[in-house]
PDB file of N, CA and C in Angstrom:
ATOM      1  N   UNK A   1      -5.124  17.496 -31.530  1.00 54.00           N
ATOM      2  CA  UNK A   1      -4.546  16.949 -30.486  1.00 54.00           C
ATOM      3  C   UNK A   1      -2.707  16.851 -31.407  1.00 54.00           C
ATOM      4  N   UNK A   2      -1.820  17.508 -31.004  1.00 59.00           N
ATOM      5  CA  UNK A   2      -0.552  17.568 -32.127  1.00 59.00           C
ATOM      6  C   UNK A   2       0.354  16.546 -32.009  1.00 59.00           C
ATOM      7  N   UNK A   3       1.265  15.851 -32.919  1.00 64.00           N
ATOM      8  CA  UNK A   3       2.013  15.034 -32.985  1.00 64.00           C
ATOM      9  C   UNK A   3       3.255  15.007 -32.519  1.00 64.00           C
ATOM     10  N   UNK A   4       3.644  16.316 -30.980  1.00 63.00           N
ATOM     11  CA  UNK A   4       4.992  16.770 -30.355  1.00 63.00           C
ATOM     12  C   UNK A   4       5.185  15.860 -29.679  1.00 63.00           C
ATOM     13  N   UNK A   5       6.317  15.168 -29.616  1.00 58.00           N
ATOM     14  CA  UNK A   5       7.125  14.326 -28.783  1.00 58.00           C
ATOM     15  C   UNK A   5       8.309  14.918 -27.664  1.00 58.00           C
ATOM     16  N   UNK A   6       8.119  15.009 -26.831  1.00 60.00           N
ATOM     17  CA  UNK A   6       9.040  15.066 -25.790  1.00 60.00           C
ATOM     18  C   UNK A   6       9.915  13.920 -25.207  1.00 60.00           C
ATOM     19  N   UNK A   7      11.140  14.117 -25.192  1.00 60.00           N
ATOM     20  CA  UNK A   7      12.364  13.456 -25.215  1.00 60.00           C
ATOM     21  C   UNK A   7      12.015  13.686 -23.061  1.00 60.00           C
ATOM     22  N   UNK A   8      11.572  12.673 -22.914  1.00 62.00           N
ATOM     23  CA  UNK A   8      11.789  11.854 -21.238  1.00 62.00           C
ATOM     24  C   UNK A   8      12.730  10.670 -20.864  1.00 62.00           C
ATOM     25  N   UNK A   9      12.977  10.473 -21.768  1.00 61.00           N
ATOM     26  CA  UNK A   9      14.124   9.367 -21.265  1.00 61.00           C
ATOM     27  C   UNK A   9      13.184   7.673 -21.521  1.00 61.00           C
ATOM     28  N   UNK A  10      12.412   7.935 -22.634  1.00 56.00           N
ATOM     29  CA  UNK A  10      11.676   6.607 -22.549  1.00 56.00           C
ATOM     30  C   UNK A  10      11.399   6.635 -24.033  1.00 56.00           C
ATOM     31  N   UNK A  11      11.305   5.012 -24.316  1.00 56.00           N
ATOM     32  CA  UNK A  11      11.165   4.812 -25.597  1.00 56.00           C
ATOM     33  C   UNK A  11      10.030   4.492 -26.088  1.00 56.00           C
ATOM     34  N   UNK A  12       9.066   5.076 -26.810  1.00 54.00           N
ATOM     35  CA  UNK A  12       7.909   4.499 -27.262  1.00 54.00           C
ATOM     36  C   UNK A  12       7.816   3.393 -27.515  1.00 54.00           C
ATOM     37  N   UNK A  13       6.569   2.377 -27.439  1.00 55.00           N
ATOM     38  CA  UNK A  13       6.506   1.029 -28.049  1.00 55.00           C
ATOM     39  C   UNK A  13       6.031   0.959 -28.899  1.00 55.00           C
ATOM     40  N   UNK A  14       4.625   1.715 -29.273  1.00 54.00           N
ATOM     41  CA  UNK A  14       3.934   1.830 -30.483  1.00 54.00           C
ATOM     42  C   UNK A  14       3.824   3.113 -30.994  1.00 54.00           C
ATOM     43  N   UNK A  15       3.619   3.267 -32.564  1.00 55.00           N
ATOM     44  CA  UNK A  15       3.367   4.697 -33.305  1.00 55.00           C
ATOM     45  C   UNK A  15       1.973   4.602 -33.212  1.00 55.00           C
ATOM     46  N   UNK A  16       0.962   4.517 -32.538  1.00 56.00           N
ATOM     47  CA  UNK A  16      -0.390   4.517 -32.511  1.00 56.00           C
ATOM     48  C   UNK A  16      -0.650   5.728 -31.978  1.00 56.00           C
ATOM     49  N   UNK A  17      -2.436   5.984 -32.083  1.00 60.00           N
ATOM     50  CA  UNK A  17      -2.770   6.721 -31.285  1.00 60.00           C
ATOM     51  C   UNK A  17      -2.498   6.684 -29.907  1.00 60.00           C
ATOM     52  N   UNK A  18      -2.645   5.482 -29.401  1.00 64.00           N
ATOM     53  CA  UNK A  18      -2.824   5.504 -27.688  1.00 64.00           C
ATOM     54  C   UNK A  18      -1.468   4.847 -27.224  1.00 64.00           C
ATOM     55  N   UNK A  19       0.030   5.460 -28.103  1.00 63.00           N
ATOM     56  CA  UNK A  19       1.288   5.085 -27.720  1.00 63.00           C
ATOM     57  C   UNK A  19       1.386   5.009 -26.238  1.00 63.00           C
ATOM     58  N   UNK A  20       2.163   3.844 -25.675  1.00 68.00           N
ATOM     59  CA  UNK A  20       2.290   3.376 -24.366  1.00 68.00           C
ATOM     60  C   UNK A  20       4.105   3.709 -24.580  1.00 68.00           C
ATOM     61  N   UNK A  21       4.507   4.277 -22.911  1.00 71.00           N
ATOM     62  CA  UNK A  21       5.895   4.828 -23.175  1.00 71.00           C
ATOM     63  C   UNK A  21       6.504   3.563 -21.684  1.00 71.00           C
ATOM     64  N   UNK A  22       7.796   3.431 -22.239  1.00 68.00           N
ATOM     65  CA  UNK A  22       8.400   2.627 -21.211  1.00 68.00           C
ATOM     66  C   UNK A  22       9.537   2.811 -21.213  1.00 68.00           C
ATOM     67  N   UNK A  23       9.634   3.141 -19.870  1.00 69.00           N
ATOM     68  CA  UNK A  23      10.922   3.730 -19.130  1.00 69.00           C
ATOM     69  C   UNK A  23      12.261   2.989 -19.602  1.00 69.00           C
ATOM     70  N   UNK A  24      13.414   3.851 -19.984  1.00 67.00           N
ATOM     71  CA  UNK A  24      14.709   2.822 -20.033  1.00 67.00           C
ATOM     72  C   UNK A  24      15.386   2.476 -19.191  1.00 67.00           C
ATOM     73  N   UNK A  25      16.196   1.761 -18.919  1.00 67.00           N
ATOM     74  CA  UNK A  25      16.818   1.513 -18.118  1.00 67.00           C
ATOM     75  C   UNK A  25      18.319   2.320 -17.340  1.00 67.00           C
ATOM     76  N   UNK A  26      19.026   2.167 -16.584  1.00 67.00           N
ATOM     77  CA  UNK A  26      20.099   2.866 -15.869  1.00 67.00           C
ATOM     78  C   UNK A  26      19.866   4.125 -16.539  1.00 67.00           C
ATOM     79  N   UNK A  27      21.110   4.896 -16.381  1.00 64.00           N
ATOM     80  CA  UNK A  27      21.292   6.060 -16.816  1.00 64.00           C
ATOM     81  C   UNK A  27      22.801   7.097 -16.959  1.00 64.00           C
ATOM     82  N   UNK A  28      23.211   7.410 -16.751  1.00 68.00           N
ATOM     83  CA  UNK A  28      24.318   8.218 -17.415  1.00 68.00           C
ATOM     84  C   UNK A  28      25.628   7.401 -16.578  1.00 68.00           C
ATOM     85  N   UNK A  29      26.479   6.559 -17.297  1.00 70.00           N
ATOM     86  CA  UNK A  29      27.420   5.457 -17.264  1.00 70.00           C
ATOM     87  C   UNK A  29      28.369   6.391 -16.149  1.00 70.00           C
ATOM     88  N   UNK A  30      29.054   5.766 -15.309  1.00 62.00           N
ATOM     89  CA  UNK A  30      30.244   6.222 -14.733  1.00 62.00           C
ATOM     90  C   UNK A  30      31.274   6.443 -15.390  1.00 62.00           C
ATOM     91  N   UNK A  31      32.427   7.451 -15.494  1.00 66.00           N
ATOM     92  CA  UNK A  31      33.872   7.429 -16.702  1.00 66.00           C
ATOM     93  C   UNK A  31      34.272   6.147 -16.250  1.00 66.00           C
ATOM     94  N   UNK A  32      34.956   5.724 -17.172  1.00 69.00           N
ATOM     95  CA  UNK A  32      35.654   4.484 -16.900  1.00 69.00           C
ATOM     96  C   UNK A  32      36.921   4.832 -15.804  1.00 69.00           C
ATOM     97  N   UNK A  33      37.078   3.322 -15.040  1.00 67.00           N
ATOM     98  CA  UNK A  33      37.875   3.441 -13.436  1.00 67.00           C
ATOM     99  C   UNK A  33      37.167   3.909 -12.767  1.00 67.00           C
ATOM    100  N   UNK A  34      36.215   4.727 -12.005  1.00 67.00           N
ATOM    101  CA  UNK A  34      35.209   4.799 -11.224  1.00 67.00           C
ATOM    102  C   UNK A  34      34.552   3.651 -10.764  1.00 67.00           C
ATOM    103  N   UNK A  35      34.211   3.578  -9.635  1.00 65.00           N
ATOM    104  CA  UNK A  35      33.555   2.322  -8.877  1.00 65.00           C
ATOM    105  C   UNK A  35      32.156   2.878  -9.256  1.00 65.00           C
ATOM    106  N   UNK A  36      31.117   1.561  -9.165  1.00 60.00           N
ATOM    107  CA  UNK A  36      29.966   2.173  -9.620  1.00 60.00           C
ATOM    108  C   UNK A  36      29.086   2.057  -7.786  1.00 60.00           C
ATOM    109  N   UNK A  37      29.943   1.789  -6.966  1.00 62.00           N
ATOM    110  CA  UNK A  37      29.488   1.690  -5.432  1.00 62.00           C
ATOM    111  C   UNK A  37      29.848   2.716  -4.887  1.00 62.00           C
ATOM    112  N   UNK A  38      29.352   2.716  -3.653  1.00 63.00           N
ATOM    113  CA  UNK A  38      29.738   3.234  -2.620  1.00 63.00           C
ATOM    114  C   UNK A  38      29.131   5.185  -3.099  1.00 63.00           C
ATOM    115  N   UNK A  39      28.375   5.194  -3.807  1.00 67.00           N
ATOM    116  CA  UNK A  39      27.737   6.674  -4.251  1.00 67.00           C
ATOM    117  C   UNK A  39      26.731   7.179  -3.139  1.00 67.00           C
ATOM    118  N   UNK A  40      26.095   6.547  -2.132  1.00 74.00           N
ATOM    119  CA  UNK A  40      25.168   6.643  -1.597  1.00 74.00           C
ATOM    120  C   UNK A  40      24.934   7.410  -0.938  1.00 74.00           C
ATOM    121  N   UNK A  41      23.865   8.728  -0.580  1.00 80.00           N
ATOM    122  CA  UNK A  41      24.050   9.791   0.199  1.00 80.00           C
ATOM    123  C   UNK A  41      24.106   9.588   2.084  1.00 80.00           C
ATOM    124  N   UNK A  42      25.179  10.503   2.288  1.00 84.00           N
ATOM    125  CA  UNK A  42      25.409  10.159   3.784  1.00 84.00           C
ATOM    126  C   UNK A  42      23.541  10.052   4.796  1.00 84.00           C
ATOM    127  N   UNK A  43      22.993  11.059   3.506  1.00 87.00           N
ATOM    128  CA  UNK A  43      21.801  11.413   4.691  1.00 87.00           C
ATOM    129  C   UNK A  43      21.167   9.552   4.569  1.00 87.00           C
ATOM    130  N   UNK A  44      21.270   9.098   3.980  1.00 88.00           N
ATOM    131  CA  UNK A  44      20.941   7.357   3.642  1.00 88.00           C
ATOM    132  C   UNK A  44      21.203   6.998   5.119  1.00 88.00           C
ATOM    133  N   UNK A  45      22.496   6.943   5.637  1.00 91.00           N
ATOM    134  CA  UNK A  45      23.153   5.902   7.185  1.00 91.00           C
ATOM    135  C   UNK A  45      22.079   6.761   7.722  1.00 91.00           C
ATOM    136  N   UNK A  46      22.001   8.079   7.755  1.00 92.00           N
ATOM    137  CA  UNK A  46      21.384   8.626   9.005  1.00 92.00           C
ATOM    138  C   UNK A  46      19.638   8.388   8.583  1.00 92.00           C
ATOM    139  N   UNK A  47      18.945   8.070   7.993  1.00 94.00           N
ATOM    140  CA  UNK A  47      17.678   7.612   7.718  1.00 94.00           C
ATOM    141  C   UNK A  47      17.812   5.997   8.774  1.00 94.00           C
ATOM    142  N   UNK A  48      18.790   5.326   8.124  1.00 95.00           N
ATOM    143  CA  UNK A  48      18.545   3.803   8.462  1.00 95.00           C
ATOM    144  C   UNK A  48      19.134   3.867   9.794  1.00 95.00           C
ATOM    145  N   UNK A  49      19.836   4.940  10.602  1.00 97.00           N
ATOM    146  CA  UNK A  49      20.499   4.618  11.995  1.00 97.00           C
ATOM    147  C   UNK A  49      19.067   5.334  12.864  1.00 97.00           C
ATOM    148  N   UNK A  50      18.224   5.984  12.410  1.00 98.00           N
ATOM    149  CA  UNK A  50      16.792   7.135  13.294  1.00 98.00           C
ATOM    150  C   UNK A  50      16.047   5.504  12.970  1.00 98.00           C
ATOM    151  N   UNK A  51      15.832   5.094  11.821  1.00 98.00           N
ATOM    152  CA  UNK A  51      14.877   3.255  11.756  1.00 98.00           C
ATOM    153  C   UNK A  51      15.382   2.672  12.548  1.00 98.00           C
ATOM    154  N   UNK A  52      16.286   2.700  12.824  1.00 98.00           N
ATOM    155  CA  UNK A  52      17.515   1.457  13.893  1.00 98.00           C
ATOM    156  C   UNK A  52      16.463   1.596  15.528  1.00 98.00           C
ATOM    157  N   UNK A  53      17.308   2.974  15.614  1.00 98.00           N
ATOM    158  CA  UNK A  53      16.772   3.627  17.448  1.00 98.00           C
ATOM    159  C   UNK A  53      15.046   3.722  17.335  1.00 98.00           C
ATOM    160  N   UNK A  54      14.244   4.155  16.446  1.00 98.00           N
ATOM    161  CA  UNK A  54      13.192   3.810  17.009  1.00 98.00           C
ATOM    162  C   UNK A  54      12.617   2.420  17.117  1.00 98.00           C
ATOM    163  N   UNK A  55      13.187   1.482  16.201  1.00 98.00           N
ATOM    164  CA  UNK A  55      12.908  -0.115  16.138  1.00 98.00           C
ATOM    165  C   UNK A  55      13.173  -0.444  17.755  1.00 98.00           C
ATOM    166  N   UNK A  56      14.543   0.126  18.570  1.00 98.00           N
ATOM    167  CA  UNK A  56      14.774  -0.211  19.603  1.00 98.00           C
ATOM    168  C   UNK A  56      13.641   0.425  20.488  1.00 98.00           C
ATOM    169  N   UNK A  57      13.489   1.446  20.484  1.00 98.00           N
ATOM    170  CA  UNK A  57      13.008   1.961  21.626  1.00 98.00           C
ATOM    171  C   UNK A  57      11.357   1.561  22.087  1.00 98.00           C
ATOM    172  N   UNK A  58      10.444   0.920  20.290  1.00 98.00           N
ATOM    173  CA  UNK A  58       9.261   0.542  20.184  1.00 98.00           C
ATOM    174  C   UNK A  58       9.710  -0.981  20.932  1.00 98.00           C
ATOM    175  N   UNK A  59      10.396  -1.514  20.619  1.00 98.00           N
ATOM    176  CA  UNK A  59      10.591  -2.805  21.308  1.00 98.00           C
ATOM    177  C   UNK A  59      10.694  -2.980  22.597  1.00 98.00           C
ATOM    178  N   UNK A  60      11.686  -2.057  23.384  1.00 97.00           N
ATOM    179  CA  UNK A  60      11.249  -1.755  24.635  1.00 97.00           C
ATOM    180  C   UNK A  60      10.547  -1.409  25.270  1.00 97.00           C
ATOM    181  N   UNK A  61       9.160  -0.618  24.624  1.00 97.00           N
ATOM    182  CA  UNK A  61       8.156  -0.033  24.945  1.00 97.00           C
ATOM    183  C   UNK A  61       6.902  -1.138  24.944  1.00 97.00           C
ATOM    184  N   UNK A  62       7.081  -2.039  23.846  1.00 97.00           N
ATOM    185  CA  UNK A  62       6.492  -3.422  23.834  1.00 97.00           C
ATOM    186  C   UNK A  62       6.942  -3.961  25.011  1.00 97.00           C
ATOM    187  N   UNK A  63       7.491  -4.479  25.281  1.00 96.00           N
ATOM    188  CA  UNK A  63       8.558  -5.731  26.304  1.00 96.00           C
ATOM    189  C   UNK A  63       7.660  -4.808  27.610  1.00 96.00           C
ATOM    190  N   UNK A  64       7.659  -3.817  27.761  1.00 96.00           N
ATOM    191  CA  UNK A  64       6.826  -3.330  29.204  1.00 96.00           C
ATOM    192  C   UNK A  64       5.800  -3.266  29.393  1.00 96.00           C
ATOM    193  N   UNK A  65       5.194  -3.030  28.178  1.00 95.00           N
ATOM    194  CA  UNK A  65       3.959  -3.290  28.552  1.00 95.00           C
ATOM    195  C   UNK A  65       3.661  -4.409  28.786  1.00 95.00           C
ATOM    196  N   UNK A  66       4.183  -6.111  27.922  1.00 94.00           N
ATOM    197  CA  UNK A  66       3.809  -6.852  27.741  1.00 94.00           C
ATOM    198  C   UNK A  66       4.167  -7.668  28.933  1.00 94.00           C
ATOM    199  N   UNK A  67       4.978  -7.045  29.680  1.00 94.00           N
ATOM    200  CA  UNK A  67       4.707  -7.632  31.341  1.00 94.00           C
ATOM    201  C   UNK A  67       3.993  -7.407  32.120  1.00 94.00           C
ATOM    202  N   UNK A  68       3.254  -6.484  31.995  1.00 93.00           N
ATOM    203  CA  UNK A  68       2.000  -6.258  32.605  1.00 93.00           C
ATOM    204  C   UNK A  68       0.369  -6.876  32.375  1.00 93.00           C
ATOM    205  N   UNK A  69       0.925  -7.545  30.897  1.00 92.00           N
ATOM    206  CA  UNK A  69      -0.219  -8.446  30.732  1.00 92.00           C
ATOM    207  C   UNK A  69      -0.493  -9.489  31.733  1.00 92.00           C
ATOM    208  N   UNK A  70      -1.560  -9.944  31.959  1.00 89.00           N
ATOM    209  CA  UNK A  70      -1.549 -11.166  32.895  1.00 89.00           C
ATOM    210  C   UNK A  70      -1.481 -12.646  32.340  1.00 89.00           C
ATOM    211  N   UNK A  71      -1.009 -13.523  32.931  1.00 86.00           N
ATOM    212  CA  UNK A  71      -0.804 -14.656  32.242  1.00 86.00           C
ATOM    213  C   UNK A  71      -1.900 -15.676  31.860  1.00 86.00           C
ATOM    214  N   UNK A  72      -3.280 -15.348  32.085  1.00 88.00           N
ATOM    215  CA  UNK A  72      -4.433 -16.282  31.837  1.00 88.00           C
ATOM    216  C   UNK A  72      -5.624 -14.689  31.863  1.00 88.00           C
ATOM    217  N   UNK A  73      -6.283 -14.834  31.009  1.00 87.00           N
ATOM    218  CA  UNK A  73      -7.600 -14.118  31.106  1.00 87.00           C
ATOM    219  C   UNK A  73      -8.675 -14.782  31.629  1.00 87.00           C
ATOM    220  N   UNK A  74      -8.848 -15.676  32.019  1.00 88.00           N
ATOM    221  CA  UNK A  74      -9.825 -16.871  33.161  1.00 88.00           C
ATOM    222  C   UNK A  74     -10.221 -15.674  33.886  1.00 88.00           C
ATOM    223  N   UNK A  75     -11.800 -15.931  34.098  1.00 87.00           N
ATOM    224  CA  UNK A  75     -12.151 -15.386  35.096  1.00 87.00           C
ATOM    225  C   UNK A  75     -11.542 -16.106  36.483  1.00 87.00           C
ATOM    226  N   UNK A  76     -11.395 -15.175  37.829  1.00 81.00           N
ATOM    227  CA  UNK A  76     -11.383 -15.659  39.007  1.00 81.00           C
ATOM    228  C   UNK A  76     -11.681 -16.221  39.502  1.00 81.00           C
ATOM    229  N   UNK A  77     -11.804 -17.241  40.307  1.00 82.00           N
ATOM    230  CA  UNK A  77     -13.052 -17.839  41.196  1.00 82.00           C
ATOM    231  C   UNK A  77     -13.715 -17.041  42.113  1.00 82.00           C
ATOM    232  N   UNK A  78     -15.077 -16.677  42.010  1.00 81.00           N
ATOM    233  CA  UNK A  78     -15.830 -15.817  43.276  1.00 81.00           C
ATOM    234  C   UNK A  78     -15.381 -16.503  44.681  1.00 81.00           C
ATOM    235  N   UNK A  79     -15.101 -17.450  45.294  1.00 69.00           N
ATOM    236  CA  UNK A  79     -15.541 -17.420  46.315  1.00 69.00           C
ATOM    237  C   UNK A  79     -14.742 -19.067  46.926  1.00 69.00           C
ATOM    238  N   UNK A  80     -15.020 -19.365  48.104  1.00 60.00           N
ATOM    239  CA  UNK A  80     -14.671 -20.441  48.361  1.00 60.00           C
ATOM    240  C   UNK A  80     -14.920 -21.589  48.037  1.00 60.00           C
ATOM    241  N   UNK A  81     -14.281 -23.121  48.909  1.00 59.00           N
ATOM    242  CA  UNK A  81     -15.443 -24.403  48.360  1.00 59.00           C
ATOM    243  C   UNK A  81     -16.795 -24.189  48.816  1.00 59.00           C
ATOM    244  N   UNK A  82     -17.355 -23.525  49.767  1.00 59.00           N
ATOM    245  CA  UNK A  82     -18.345 -24.077  50.513  1.00 59.00           C
ATOM    246  C   UNK A  82     -19.357 -22.687  49.772  1.00 59.00           C
ATOM    247  N   UNK A  83     -18.941 -22.144  48.986  1.00 55.00           N
ATOM    248  CA  UNK A  83     -19.887 -20.801  48.482  1.00 55.00           C
ATOM    249  C   UNK A  83     -19.842 -19.549  49.029  1.00 55.00           C
ATOM    250  N   UNK A  84     -19.048 -19.248  50.355  1.00 55.00           N
ATOM    251  CA  UNK A  84     -18.789 -17.850  50.832  1.00 55.00           C
ATOM    252  C   UNK A  84     -18.142 -16.814  49.659  1.00 55.00           C
ATOM    253  N   UNK A  85     -18.293 -15.665  49.919  1.00 53.00           N
ATOM    254  CA  UNK A  85     -17.771 -14.827  48.593  1.00 53.00           C
ATOM    255  C   UNK A  85     -16.929 -13.992  50.020  1.00 53.00           C
ATOM    256  N   UNK A  86     -15.876 -13.162  49.535  1.00 55.00           N
ATOM    257  CA  UNK A  86     -15.356 -12.146  50.700  1.00 55.00           C
ATOM    258  C   UNK A  86     -16.107 -10.844  50.207  1.00 55.00           C
ATOM    259  N   UNK A  87     -15.793  -9.893  50.763  1.00 54.00           N
ATOM    260  CA  UNK A  87     -16.700  -8.672  50.689  1.00 54.00           C
ATOM    261  C   UNK A  87     -16.323  -7.613  49.319  1.00 54.00           C
ATOM    262  N   UNK A  88     -15.523  -8.105  49.223  1.00 54.00           N
ATOM    263  CA  UNK A  88     -15.470  -7.443  47.458  1.00 54.00           C
ATOM    264  C   UNK A  88     -16.613  -7.687  46.053  1.00 54.00           C
ATOM    265  N   UNK A  89     -17.384  -8.294  46.681  1.00 52.00           N
ATOM    266  CA  UNK A  89     -17.878  -9.198  45.452  1.00 52.00           C
ATOM    267  C   UNK A  89     -18.692  -8.177  44.843  1.00 52.00           C
ATOM    268  N   UNK A  90     -18.490  -8.855  43.096  1.00 56.00           N
ATOM    269  CA  UNK A  90     -19.249  -7.255  42.614  1.00 56.00           C
ATOM    270  C   UNK A  90     -20.616  -7.341  42.871  1.00 56.00           C
ATOM    271  N   UNK A  91     -21.507  -8.410  42.688  1.00 57.00           N
ATOM    272  CA  UNK A  91     -22.809  -8.472  42.546  1.00 57.00           C
ATOM    273  C   UNK A  91     -23.379  -8.507  43.862  1.00 57.00           C
ATOM    274  N   UNK A  92     -24.987  -8.529  44.135  1.00 60.00           N
ATOM    275  CA  UNK A  92     -25.284  -8.436  45.211  1.00 60.00           C
ATOM    276  C   UNK A  92     -25.500 -10.143  45.980  1.00 60.00           C
ATOM    277  N   UNK A  93     -25.115 -10.110  47.260  1.00 60.00           N
ATOM    278  CA  UNK A  93     -24.848 -11.161  47.957  1.00 60.00           C
ATOM    279  C   UNK A  93     -26.759 -11.428  48.647  1.00 60.00           C
ATOM    280  N   UNK A  94     -26.686 -13.078  48.540  1.00 63.00           N
ATOM    281  CA  UNK A  94     -27.887 -13.589  48.993  1.00 63.00           C
ATOM    282  C   UNK A  94     -27.422 -14.036  50.600  1.00 63.00           C
ATOM    283  N   UNK A  95     -29.237 -13.425  50.951  1.00 55.00           N
ATOM    284  CA  UNK A  95     -29.037 -14.018  52.831  1.00 55.00           C
ATOM    285  C   UNK A  95     -28.707 -15.719  52.897  1.00 55.00           C
TER     286      UNK A  95
END
């Protein structure tokens, strides 16, 4: 294996057979007098707006589905107090 180093914008930590590479911070410094903020792409604004719109529609859809959920999942009573049941009983009726 040859000992050829390629400049990847990183600083090697140790010069051994198993050297670790640590990336350096920063990049090209802006020219003096220019602000460092406000350089984001307009695509980022579009992505953020689309995420907000998708969130709005997801919340609206979940609200509609939650309105269909019953207040309680307890089983409904199967008859009156005297034990008679309506004609829509799921099980066999006893004589």
